[in-house]
JSON list of C-alpha atoms in Angstrom, two decimals:
[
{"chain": "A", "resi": 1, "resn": "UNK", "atom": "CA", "xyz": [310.17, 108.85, 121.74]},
{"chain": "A", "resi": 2, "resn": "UNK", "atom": "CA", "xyz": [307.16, 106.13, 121.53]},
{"chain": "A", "resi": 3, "resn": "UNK", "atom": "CA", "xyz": [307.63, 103.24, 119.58]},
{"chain": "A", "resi": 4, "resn": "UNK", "atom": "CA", "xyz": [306.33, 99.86, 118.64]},
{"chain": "A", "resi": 5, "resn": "UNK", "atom": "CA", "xyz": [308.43, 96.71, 118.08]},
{"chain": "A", "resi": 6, "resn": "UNK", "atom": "CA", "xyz": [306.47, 94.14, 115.44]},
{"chain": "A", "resi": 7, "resn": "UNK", "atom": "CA", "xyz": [307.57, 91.21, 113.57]},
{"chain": "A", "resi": 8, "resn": "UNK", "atom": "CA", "xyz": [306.07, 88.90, 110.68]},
{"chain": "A", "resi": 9, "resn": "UNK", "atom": "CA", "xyz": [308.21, 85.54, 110.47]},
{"chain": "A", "resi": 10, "resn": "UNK", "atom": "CA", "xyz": [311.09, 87.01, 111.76]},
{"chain": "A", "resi": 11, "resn": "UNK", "atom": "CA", "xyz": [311.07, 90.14, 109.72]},
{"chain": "A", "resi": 12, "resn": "UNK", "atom": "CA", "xyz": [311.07, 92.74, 112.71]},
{"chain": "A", "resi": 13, "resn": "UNK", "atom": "CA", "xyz": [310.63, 96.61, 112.77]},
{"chain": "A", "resi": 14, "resn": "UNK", "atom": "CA", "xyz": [310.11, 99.75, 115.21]},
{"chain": "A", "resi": 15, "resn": "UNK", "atom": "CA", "xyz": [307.14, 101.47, 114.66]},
{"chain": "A", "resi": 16, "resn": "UNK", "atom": "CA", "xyz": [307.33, 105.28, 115.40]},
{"chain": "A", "resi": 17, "resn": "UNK", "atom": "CA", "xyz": [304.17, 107.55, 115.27]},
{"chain": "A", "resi": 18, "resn": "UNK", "atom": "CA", "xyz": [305.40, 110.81, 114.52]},
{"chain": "A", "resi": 19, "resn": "UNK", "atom": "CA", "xyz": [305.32, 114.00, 112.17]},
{"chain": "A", "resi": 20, "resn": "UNK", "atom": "CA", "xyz": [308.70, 114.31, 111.97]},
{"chain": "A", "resi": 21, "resn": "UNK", "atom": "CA", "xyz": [310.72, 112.48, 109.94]},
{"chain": "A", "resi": 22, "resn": "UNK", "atom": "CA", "xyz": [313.85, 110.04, 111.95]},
{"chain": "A", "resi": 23, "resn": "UNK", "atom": "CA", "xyz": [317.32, 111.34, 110.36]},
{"chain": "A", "resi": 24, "resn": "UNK", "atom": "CA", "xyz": [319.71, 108.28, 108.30]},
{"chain": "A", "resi": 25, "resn": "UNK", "atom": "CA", "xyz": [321.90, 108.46, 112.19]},
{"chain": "A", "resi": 26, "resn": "UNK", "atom": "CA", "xyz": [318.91, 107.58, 114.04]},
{"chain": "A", "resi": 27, "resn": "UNK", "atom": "CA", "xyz": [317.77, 105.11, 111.72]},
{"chain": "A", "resi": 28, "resn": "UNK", "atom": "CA", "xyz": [320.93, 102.92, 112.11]},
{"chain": "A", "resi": 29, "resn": "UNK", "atom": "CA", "xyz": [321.16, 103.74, 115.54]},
{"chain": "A", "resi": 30, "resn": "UNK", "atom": "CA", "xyz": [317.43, 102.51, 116.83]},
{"chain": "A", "resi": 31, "resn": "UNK", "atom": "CA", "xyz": [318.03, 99.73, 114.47]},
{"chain": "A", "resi": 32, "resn": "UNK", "atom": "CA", "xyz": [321.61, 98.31, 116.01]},
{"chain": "A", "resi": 33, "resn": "UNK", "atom": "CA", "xyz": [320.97, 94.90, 117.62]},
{"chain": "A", "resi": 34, "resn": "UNK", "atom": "CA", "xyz": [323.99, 95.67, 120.50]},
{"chain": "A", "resi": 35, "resn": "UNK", "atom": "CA", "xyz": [323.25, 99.60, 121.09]},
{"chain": "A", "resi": 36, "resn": "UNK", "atom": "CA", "xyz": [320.18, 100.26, 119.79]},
{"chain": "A", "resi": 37, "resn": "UNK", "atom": "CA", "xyz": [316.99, 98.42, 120.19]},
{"chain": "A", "resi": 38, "resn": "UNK", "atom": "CA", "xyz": [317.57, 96.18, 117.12]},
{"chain": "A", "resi": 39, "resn": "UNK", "atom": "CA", "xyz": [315.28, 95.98, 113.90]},
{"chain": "A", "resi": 40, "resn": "UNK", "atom": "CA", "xyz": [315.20, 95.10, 110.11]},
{"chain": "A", "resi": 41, "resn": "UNK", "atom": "CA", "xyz": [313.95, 98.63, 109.50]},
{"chain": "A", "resi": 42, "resn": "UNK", "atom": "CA", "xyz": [311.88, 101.92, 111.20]},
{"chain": "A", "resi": 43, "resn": "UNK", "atom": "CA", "xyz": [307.94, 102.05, 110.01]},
{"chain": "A", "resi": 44, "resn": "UNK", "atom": "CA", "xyz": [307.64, 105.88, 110.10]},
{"chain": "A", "resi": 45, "resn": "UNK", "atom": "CA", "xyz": [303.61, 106.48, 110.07]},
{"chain": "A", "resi": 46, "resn": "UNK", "atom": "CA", "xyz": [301.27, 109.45, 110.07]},
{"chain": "A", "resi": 47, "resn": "UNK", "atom": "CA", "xyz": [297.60, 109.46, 110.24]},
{"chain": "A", "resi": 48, "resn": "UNK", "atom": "CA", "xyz": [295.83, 112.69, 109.21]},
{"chain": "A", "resi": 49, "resn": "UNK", "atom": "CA", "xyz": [292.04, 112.26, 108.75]},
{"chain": "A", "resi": 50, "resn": "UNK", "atom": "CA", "xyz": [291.69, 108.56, 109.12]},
{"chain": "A", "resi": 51, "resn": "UNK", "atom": "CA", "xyz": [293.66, 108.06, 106.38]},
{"chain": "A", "resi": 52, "resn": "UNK", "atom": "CA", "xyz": [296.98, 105.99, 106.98]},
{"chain": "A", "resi": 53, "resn": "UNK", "atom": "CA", "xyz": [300.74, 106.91, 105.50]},
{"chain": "A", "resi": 54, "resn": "UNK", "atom": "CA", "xyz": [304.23, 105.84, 106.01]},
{"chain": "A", "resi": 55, "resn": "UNK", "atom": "CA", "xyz": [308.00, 105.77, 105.17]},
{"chain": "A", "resi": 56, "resn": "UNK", "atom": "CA", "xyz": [309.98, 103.20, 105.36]},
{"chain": "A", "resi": 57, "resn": "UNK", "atom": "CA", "xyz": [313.67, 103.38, 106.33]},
{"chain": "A", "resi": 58, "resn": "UNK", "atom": "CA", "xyz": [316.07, 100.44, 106.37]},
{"chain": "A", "resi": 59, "resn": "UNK", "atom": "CA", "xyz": [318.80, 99.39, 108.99]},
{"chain": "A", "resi": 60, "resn": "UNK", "atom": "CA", "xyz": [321.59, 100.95, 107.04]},
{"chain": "A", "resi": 61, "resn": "UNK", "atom": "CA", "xyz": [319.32, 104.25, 106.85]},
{"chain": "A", "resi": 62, "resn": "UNK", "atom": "CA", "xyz": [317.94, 103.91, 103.35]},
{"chain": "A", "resi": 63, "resn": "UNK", "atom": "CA", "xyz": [314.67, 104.21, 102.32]},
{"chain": "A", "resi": 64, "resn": "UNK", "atom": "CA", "xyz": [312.38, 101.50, 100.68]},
{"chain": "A", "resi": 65, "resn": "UNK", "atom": "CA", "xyz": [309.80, 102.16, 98.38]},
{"chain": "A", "resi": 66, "resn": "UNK", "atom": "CA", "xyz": [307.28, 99.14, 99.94]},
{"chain": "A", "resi": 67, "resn": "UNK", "atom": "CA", "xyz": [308.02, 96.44, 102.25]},
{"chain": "A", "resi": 68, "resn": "UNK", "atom": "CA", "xyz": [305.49, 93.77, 102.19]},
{"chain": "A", "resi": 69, "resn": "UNK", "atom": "CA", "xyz": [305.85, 92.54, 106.12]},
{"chain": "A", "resi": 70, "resn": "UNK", "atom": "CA", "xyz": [306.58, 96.25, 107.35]},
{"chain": "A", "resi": 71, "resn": "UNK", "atom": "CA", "xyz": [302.87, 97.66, 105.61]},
{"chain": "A", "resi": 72, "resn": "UNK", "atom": "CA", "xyz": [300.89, 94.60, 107.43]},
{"chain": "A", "resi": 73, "resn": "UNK", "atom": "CA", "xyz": [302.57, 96.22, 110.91]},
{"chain": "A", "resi": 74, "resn": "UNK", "atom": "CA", "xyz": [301.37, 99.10, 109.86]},
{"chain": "A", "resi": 75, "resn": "UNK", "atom": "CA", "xyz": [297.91, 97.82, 109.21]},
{"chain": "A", "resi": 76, "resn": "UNK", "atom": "CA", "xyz": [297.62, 96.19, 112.62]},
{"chain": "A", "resi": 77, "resn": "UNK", "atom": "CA", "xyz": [299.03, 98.69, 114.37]},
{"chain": "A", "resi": 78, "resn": "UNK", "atom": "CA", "xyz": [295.91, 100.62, 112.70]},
{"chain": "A", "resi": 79, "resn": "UNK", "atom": "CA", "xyz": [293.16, 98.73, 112.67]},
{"chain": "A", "resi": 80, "resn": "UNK", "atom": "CA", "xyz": [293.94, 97.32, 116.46]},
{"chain": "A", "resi": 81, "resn": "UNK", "atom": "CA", "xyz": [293.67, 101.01, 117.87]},
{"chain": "A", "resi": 82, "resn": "UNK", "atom": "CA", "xyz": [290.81, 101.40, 115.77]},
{"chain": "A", "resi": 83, "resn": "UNK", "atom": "CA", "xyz": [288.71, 98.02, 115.80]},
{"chain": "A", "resi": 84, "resn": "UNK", "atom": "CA", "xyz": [289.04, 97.81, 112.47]},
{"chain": "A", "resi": 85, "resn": "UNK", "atom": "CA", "xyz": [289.10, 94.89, 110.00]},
{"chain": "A", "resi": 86, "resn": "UNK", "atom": "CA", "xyz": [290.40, 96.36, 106.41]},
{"chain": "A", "resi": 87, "resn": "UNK", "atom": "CA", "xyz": [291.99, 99.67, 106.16]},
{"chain": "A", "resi": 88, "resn": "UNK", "atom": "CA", "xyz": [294.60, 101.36, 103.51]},
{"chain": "A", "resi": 89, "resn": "UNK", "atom": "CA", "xyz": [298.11, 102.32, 103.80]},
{"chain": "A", "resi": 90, "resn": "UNK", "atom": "CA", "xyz": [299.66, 104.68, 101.94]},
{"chain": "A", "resi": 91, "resn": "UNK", "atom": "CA", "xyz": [303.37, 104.83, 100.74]},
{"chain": "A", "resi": 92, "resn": "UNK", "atom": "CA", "xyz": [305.67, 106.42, 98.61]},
{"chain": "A", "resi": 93, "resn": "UNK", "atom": "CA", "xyz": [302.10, 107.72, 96.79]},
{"chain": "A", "resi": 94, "resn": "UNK", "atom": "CA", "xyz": [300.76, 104.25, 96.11]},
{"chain": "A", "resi": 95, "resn": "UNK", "atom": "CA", "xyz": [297.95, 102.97, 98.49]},
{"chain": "A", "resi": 96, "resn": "UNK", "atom": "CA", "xyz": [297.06, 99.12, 99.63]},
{"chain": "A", "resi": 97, "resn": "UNK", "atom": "CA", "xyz": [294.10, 97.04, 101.15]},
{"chain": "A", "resi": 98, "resn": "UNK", "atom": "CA", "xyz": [294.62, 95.53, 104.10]},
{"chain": "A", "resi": 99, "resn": "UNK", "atom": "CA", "xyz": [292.01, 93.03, 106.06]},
{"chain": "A", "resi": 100, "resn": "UNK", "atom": "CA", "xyz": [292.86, 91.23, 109.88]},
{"chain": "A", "resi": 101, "resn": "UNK", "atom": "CA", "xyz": [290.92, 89.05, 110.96]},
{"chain": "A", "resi": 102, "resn": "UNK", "atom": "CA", "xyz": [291.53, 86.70, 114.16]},
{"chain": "A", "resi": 103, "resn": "UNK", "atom": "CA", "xyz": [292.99, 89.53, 115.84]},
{"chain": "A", "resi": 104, "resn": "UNK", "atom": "CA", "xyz": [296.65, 89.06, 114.14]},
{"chain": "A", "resi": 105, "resn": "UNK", "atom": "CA", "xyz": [296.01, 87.28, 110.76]},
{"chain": "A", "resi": 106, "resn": "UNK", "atom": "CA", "xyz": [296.58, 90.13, 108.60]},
{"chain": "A", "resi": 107, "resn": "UNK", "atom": "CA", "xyz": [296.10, 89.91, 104.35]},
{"chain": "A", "resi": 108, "resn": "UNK", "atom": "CA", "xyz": [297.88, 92.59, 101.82]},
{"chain": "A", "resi": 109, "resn": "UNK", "atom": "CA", "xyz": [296.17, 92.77, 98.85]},
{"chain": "A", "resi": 110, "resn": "UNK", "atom": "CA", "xyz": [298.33, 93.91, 95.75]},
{"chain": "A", "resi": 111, "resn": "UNK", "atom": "CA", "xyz": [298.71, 94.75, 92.40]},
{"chain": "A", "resi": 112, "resn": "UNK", "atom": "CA", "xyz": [300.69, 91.70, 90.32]},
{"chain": "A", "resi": 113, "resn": "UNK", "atom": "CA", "xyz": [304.50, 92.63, 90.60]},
{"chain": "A", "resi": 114, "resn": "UNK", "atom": "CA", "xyz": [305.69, 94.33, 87.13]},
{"chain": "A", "resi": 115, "resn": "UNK", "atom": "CA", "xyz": [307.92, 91.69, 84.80]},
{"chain": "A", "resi": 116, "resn": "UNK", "atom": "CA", "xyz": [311.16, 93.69, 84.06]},
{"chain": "A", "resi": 117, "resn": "UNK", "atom": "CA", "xyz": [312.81, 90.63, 82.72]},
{"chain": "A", "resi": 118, "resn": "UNK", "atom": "CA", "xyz": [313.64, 87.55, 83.31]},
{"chain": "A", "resi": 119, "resn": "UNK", "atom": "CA", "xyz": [313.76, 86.61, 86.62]},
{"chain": "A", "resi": 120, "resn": "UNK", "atom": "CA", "xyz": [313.27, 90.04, 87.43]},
{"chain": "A", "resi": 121, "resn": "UNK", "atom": "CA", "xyz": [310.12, 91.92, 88.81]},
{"chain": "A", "resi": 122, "resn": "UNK", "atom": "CA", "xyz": [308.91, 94.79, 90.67]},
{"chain": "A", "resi": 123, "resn": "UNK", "atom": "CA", "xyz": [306.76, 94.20, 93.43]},
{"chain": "A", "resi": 124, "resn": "UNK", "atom": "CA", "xyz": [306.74, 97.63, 95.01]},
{"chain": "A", "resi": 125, "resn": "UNK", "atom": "CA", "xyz": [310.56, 96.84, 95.48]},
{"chain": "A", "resi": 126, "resn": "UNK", "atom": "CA", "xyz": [313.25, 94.81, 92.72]},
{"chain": "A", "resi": 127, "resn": "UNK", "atom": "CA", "xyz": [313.74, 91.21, 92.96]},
{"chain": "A", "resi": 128, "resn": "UNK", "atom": "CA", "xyz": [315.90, 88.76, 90.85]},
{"chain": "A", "resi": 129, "resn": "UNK", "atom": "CA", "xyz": [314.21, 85.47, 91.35]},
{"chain": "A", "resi": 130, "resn": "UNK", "atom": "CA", "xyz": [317.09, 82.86, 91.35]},
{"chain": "A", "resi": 131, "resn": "UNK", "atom": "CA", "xyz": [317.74, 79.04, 92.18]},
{"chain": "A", "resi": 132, "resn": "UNK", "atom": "CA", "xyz": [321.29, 80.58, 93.78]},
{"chain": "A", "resi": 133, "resn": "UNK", "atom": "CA", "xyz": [322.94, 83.79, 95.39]},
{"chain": "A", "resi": 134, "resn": "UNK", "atom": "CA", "xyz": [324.30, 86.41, 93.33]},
{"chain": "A", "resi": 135, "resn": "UNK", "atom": "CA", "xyz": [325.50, 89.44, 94.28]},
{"chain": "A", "resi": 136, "resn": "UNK", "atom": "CA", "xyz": [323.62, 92.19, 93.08]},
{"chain": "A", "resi": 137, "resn": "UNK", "atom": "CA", "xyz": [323.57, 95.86, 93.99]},
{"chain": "A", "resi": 138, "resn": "UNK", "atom": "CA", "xyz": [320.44, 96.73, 91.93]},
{"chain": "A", "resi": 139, "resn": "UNK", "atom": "CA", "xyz": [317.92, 94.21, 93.12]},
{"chain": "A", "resi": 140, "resn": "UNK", "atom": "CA", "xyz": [316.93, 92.38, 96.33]},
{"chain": "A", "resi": 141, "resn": "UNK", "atom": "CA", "xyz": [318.01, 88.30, 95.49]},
{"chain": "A", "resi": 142, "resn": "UNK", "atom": "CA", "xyz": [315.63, 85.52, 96.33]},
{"chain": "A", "resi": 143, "resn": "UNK", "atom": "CA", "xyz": [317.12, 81.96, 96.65]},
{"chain": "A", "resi": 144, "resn": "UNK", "atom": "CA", "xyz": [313.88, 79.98, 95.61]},
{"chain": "A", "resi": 145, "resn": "UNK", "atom": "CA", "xyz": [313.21, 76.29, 95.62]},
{"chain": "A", "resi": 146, "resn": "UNK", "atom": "CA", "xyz": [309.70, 75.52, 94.16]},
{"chain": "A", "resi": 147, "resn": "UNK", "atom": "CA", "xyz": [308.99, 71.77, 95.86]},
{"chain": "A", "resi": 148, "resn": "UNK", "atom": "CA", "xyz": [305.86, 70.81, 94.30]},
{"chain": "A", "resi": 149, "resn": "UNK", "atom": "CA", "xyz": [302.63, 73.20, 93.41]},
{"chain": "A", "resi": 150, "resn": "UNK", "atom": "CA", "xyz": [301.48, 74.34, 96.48]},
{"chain": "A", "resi": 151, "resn": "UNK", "atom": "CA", "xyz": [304.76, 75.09, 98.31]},
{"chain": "A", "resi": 152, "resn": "UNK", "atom": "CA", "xyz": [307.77, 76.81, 98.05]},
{"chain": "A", "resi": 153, "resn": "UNK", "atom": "CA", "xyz": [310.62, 77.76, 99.64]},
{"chain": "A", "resi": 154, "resn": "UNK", "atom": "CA", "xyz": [312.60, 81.17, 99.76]},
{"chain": "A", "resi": 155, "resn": "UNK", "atom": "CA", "xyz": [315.56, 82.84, 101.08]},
{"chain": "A", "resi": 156, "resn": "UNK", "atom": "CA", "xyz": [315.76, 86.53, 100.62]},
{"chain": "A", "resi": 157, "resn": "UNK", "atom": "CA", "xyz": [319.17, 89.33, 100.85]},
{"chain": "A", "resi": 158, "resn": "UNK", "atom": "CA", "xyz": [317.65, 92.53, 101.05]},
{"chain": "A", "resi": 159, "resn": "UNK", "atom": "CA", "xyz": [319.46, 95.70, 100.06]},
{"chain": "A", "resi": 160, "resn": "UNK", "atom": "CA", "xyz": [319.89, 97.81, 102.93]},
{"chain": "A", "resi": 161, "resn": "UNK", "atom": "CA", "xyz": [319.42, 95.14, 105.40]},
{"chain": "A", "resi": 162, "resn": "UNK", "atom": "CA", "xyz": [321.25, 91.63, 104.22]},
{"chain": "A", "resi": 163, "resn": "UNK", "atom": "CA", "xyz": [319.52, 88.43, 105.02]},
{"chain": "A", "resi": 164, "resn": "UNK", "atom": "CA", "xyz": [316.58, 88.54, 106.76]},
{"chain": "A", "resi": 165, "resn": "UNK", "atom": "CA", "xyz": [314.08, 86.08, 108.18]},
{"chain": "A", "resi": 166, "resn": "UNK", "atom": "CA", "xyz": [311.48, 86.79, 105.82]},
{"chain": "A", "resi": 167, "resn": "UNK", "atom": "CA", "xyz": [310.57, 89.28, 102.87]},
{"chain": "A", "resi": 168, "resn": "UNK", "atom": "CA", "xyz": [306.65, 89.74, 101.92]},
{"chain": "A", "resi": 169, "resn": "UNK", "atom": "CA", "xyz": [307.91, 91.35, 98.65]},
{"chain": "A", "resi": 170, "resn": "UNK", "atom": "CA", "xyz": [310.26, 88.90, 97.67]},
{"chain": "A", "resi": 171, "resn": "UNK", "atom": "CA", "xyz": [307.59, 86.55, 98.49]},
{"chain": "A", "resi": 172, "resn": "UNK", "atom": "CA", "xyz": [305.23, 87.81, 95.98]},
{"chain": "A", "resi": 173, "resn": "UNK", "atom": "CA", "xyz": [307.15, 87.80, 93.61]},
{"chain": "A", "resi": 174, "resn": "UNK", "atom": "CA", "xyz": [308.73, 84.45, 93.90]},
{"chain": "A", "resi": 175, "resn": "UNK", "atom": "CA", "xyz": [304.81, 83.65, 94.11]},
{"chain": "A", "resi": 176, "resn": "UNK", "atom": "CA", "xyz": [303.79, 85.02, 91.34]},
{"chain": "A", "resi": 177, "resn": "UNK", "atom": "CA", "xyz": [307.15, 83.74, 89.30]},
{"chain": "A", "resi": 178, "resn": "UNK", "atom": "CA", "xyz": [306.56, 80.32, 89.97]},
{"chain": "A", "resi": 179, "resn": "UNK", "atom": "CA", "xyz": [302.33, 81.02, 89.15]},
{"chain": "A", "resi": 180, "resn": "UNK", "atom": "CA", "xyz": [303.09, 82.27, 86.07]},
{"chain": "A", "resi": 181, "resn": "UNK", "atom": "CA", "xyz": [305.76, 79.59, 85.07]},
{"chain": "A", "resi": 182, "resn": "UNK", "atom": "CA", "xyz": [303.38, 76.65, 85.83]},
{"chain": "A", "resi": 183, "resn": "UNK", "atom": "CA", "xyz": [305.44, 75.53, 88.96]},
{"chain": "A", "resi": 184, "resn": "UNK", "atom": "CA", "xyz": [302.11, 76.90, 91.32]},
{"chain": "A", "resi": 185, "resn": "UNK", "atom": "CA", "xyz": [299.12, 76.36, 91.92]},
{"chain": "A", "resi": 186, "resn": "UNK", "atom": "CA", "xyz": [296.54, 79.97, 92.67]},
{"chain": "A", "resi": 187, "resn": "UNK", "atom": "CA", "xyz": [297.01, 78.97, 96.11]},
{"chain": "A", "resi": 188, "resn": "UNK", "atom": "CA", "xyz": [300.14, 78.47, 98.13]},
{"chain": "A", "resi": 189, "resn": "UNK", "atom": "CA", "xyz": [302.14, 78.82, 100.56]},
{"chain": "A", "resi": 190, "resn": "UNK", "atom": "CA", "xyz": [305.84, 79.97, 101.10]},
{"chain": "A", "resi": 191, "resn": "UNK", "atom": "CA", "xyz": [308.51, 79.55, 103.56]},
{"chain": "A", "resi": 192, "resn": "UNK", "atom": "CA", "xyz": [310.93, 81.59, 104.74]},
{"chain": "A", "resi": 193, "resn": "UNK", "atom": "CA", "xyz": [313.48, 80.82, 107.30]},
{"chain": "A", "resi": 194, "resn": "UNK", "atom": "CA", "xyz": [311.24, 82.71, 109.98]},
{"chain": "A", "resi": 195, "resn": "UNK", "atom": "CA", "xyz": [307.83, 80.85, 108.57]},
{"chain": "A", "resi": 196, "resn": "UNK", "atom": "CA", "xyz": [305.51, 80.77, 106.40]},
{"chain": "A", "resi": 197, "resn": "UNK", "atom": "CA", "xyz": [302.98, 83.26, 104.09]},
{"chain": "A", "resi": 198, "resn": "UNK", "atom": "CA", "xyz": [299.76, 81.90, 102.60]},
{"chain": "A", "resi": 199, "resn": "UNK", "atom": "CA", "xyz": [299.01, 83.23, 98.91]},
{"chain": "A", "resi": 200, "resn": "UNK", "atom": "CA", "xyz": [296.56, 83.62, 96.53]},
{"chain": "A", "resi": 201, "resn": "UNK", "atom": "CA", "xyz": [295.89, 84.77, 93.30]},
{"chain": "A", "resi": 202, "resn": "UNK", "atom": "CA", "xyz": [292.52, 85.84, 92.52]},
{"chain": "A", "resi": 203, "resn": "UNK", "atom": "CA", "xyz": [291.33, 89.17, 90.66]},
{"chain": "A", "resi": 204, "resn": "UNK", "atom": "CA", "xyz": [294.84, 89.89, 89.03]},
{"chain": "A", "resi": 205, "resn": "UNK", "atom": "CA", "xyz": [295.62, 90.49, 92.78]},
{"chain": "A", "resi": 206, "resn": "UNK", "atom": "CA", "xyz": [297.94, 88.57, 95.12]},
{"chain": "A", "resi": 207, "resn": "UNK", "atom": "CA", "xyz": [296.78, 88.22, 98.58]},
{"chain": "A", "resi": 208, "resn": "UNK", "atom": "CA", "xyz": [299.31, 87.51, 101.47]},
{"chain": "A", "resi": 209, "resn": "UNK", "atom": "CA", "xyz": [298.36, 86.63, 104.43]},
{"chain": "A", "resi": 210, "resn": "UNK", "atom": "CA", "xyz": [300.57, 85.55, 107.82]},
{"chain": "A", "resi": 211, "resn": "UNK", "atom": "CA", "xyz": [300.31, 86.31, 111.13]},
{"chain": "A", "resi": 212, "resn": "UNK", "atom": "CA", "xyz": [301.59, 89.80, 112.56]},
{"chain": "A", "resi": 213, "resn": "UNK", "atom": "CA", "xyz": [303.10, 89.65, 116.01]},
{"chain": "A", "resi": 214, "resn": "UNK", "atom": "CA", "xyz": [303.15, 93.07, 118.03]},
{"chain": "A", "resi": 215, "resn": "UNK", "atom": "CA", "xyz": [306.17, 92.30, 120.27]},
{"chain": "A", "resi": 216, "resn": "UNK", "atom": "CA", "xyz": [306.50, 95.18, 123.14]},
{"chain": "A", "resi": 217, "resn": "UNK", "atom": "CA", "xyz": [305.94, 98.82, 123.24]},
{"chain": "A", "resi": 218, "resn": "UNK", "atom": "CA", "xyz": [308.65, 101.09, 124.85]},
{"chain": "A", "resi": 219, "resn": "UNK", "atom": "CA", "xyz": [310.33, 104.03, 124.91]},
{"chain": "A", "resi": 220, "resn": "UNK", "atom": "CA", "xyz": [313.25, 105.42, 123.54]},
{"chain": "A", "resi": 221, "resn": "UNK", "atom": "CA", "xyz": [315.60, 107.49, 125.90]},
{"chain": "A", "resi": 222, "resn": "UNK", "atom": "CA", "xyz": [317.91, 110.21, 123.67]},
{"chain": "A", "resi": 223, "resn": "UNK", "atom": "CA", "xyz": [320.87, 110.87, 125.72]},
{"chain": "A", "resi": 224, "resn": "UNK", "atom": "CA", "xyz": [323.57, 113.24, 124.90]},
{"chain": "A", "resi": 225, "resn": "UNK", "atom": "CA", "xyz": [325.58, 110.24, 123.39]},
{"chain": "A", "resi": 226, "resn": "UNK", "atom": "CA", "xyz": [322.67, 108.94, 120.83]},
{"chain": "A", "resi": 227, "resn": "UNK", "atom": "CA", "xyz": [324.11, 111.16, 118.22]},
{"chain": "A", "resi": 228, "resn": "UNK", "atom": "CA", "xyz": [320.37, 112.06, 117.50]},
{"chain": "A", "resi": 229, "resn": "UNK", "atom": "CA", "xyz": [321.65, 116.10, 117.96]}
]
């Protein structure tokens, strides 16, 4: 099996090509750091008449409605085969722009995330915006520290994966928390633990932009031991 190793900031995923879909075993399998080939998650994609689609699956197996770092691997992945500088991705039945320029500067363009509550918001995925952890088994938690109006700092424990370098949902969302709360300006930028996203509001639209980095491509060799049968 073909696959593609990416990362944003940290945030890193296997990108597989493929019809078929990878079982919850082989999911937690490619994605072991000591007997797999390690990853925050599998970027399942299909392209059928130019138009782009995938499923994401997390370390532990589960699936994720949207991962903000995992579409813009997507995109490259895309548009670099294609010489392409905007495309769409769809997932889970919702499709996103996507522009690269530079040859690895890649922008997401979304819809605002949806205000559930307080602190809470959907941003294809749940996130509890807080100034601390708390364990939560029904929303992603970002640690946030808003330093002055154009920065900001977050830390974000994803469900299904734990803490991770960087989250491009979480960070839209902790973006457009702190925009609508006064503590940011339309333009900022925020810093995860694995660097940093530039964003803007503009439209009604958040655009996120970092740099994608396509690490290796490889091969995957099932044996009779890889528990794939």
């Amino acid at each position: 099996m073909n696959f593609w190793k990416y990362h944003v900031n940290g945030n890193d995923f296997l990108l597989v090509h493929q019809k078929s879909n990878i079982s919850e075993k082989q999911g937690i399998l490619l994605c072991d750091r000591h007997k797999g080939i390690g990853a925050d998650g599998i970027l399942i994609v299909r392209v059928h008449k130019f138009e782009v689609y995938y499923r994401h699956v997390n370390a532990d197996g589960s699936h994720a409605a949207m991962c903000g770092n995992g579409i813009r691997c997507v995109g490259h992945w895309f548009m670099s085969r294609h010489k392409l500088d905007r495309c769409t991705v769809h997932i889970d039945e919702r499709a996103y722009s996507l522009r690269m320029s530079g040859g690895n500067f890649v922008t997401l363009i979304s819809d605002i995330p949806e205000i559930l509550g307080r602190n809470r918001y959907n941003s294809g995925v749940v996130h509890l915006i807080s100034s601390r952890y708390q364990a939560r088994t029904d929303a992603n938690v970002d640690v946030v520290e808003y330093r002055d109006p154009l920065h900001f700092h977050i830390r974000t424990i994803e469900l299904g994966v734990g803490p991770t370098l960087s989250c491009g949902t979480g960070t839209m969302a902790a973006f457009y928390h702190g925009y609508r709360h006064g503590y940011l300006h339309r333009i900022a930028i925020g810093t995860s633990p694995g660097g940093d996203n530039l964003l803007r509001w503009g439209n009604n639209q958040i655009y996120m932009s970092a740099i994608v980095h396509p690490v290796f491509h490889g091969t995957w060799m099932e044996t009779e031991n890889d528990s794939f049968r």
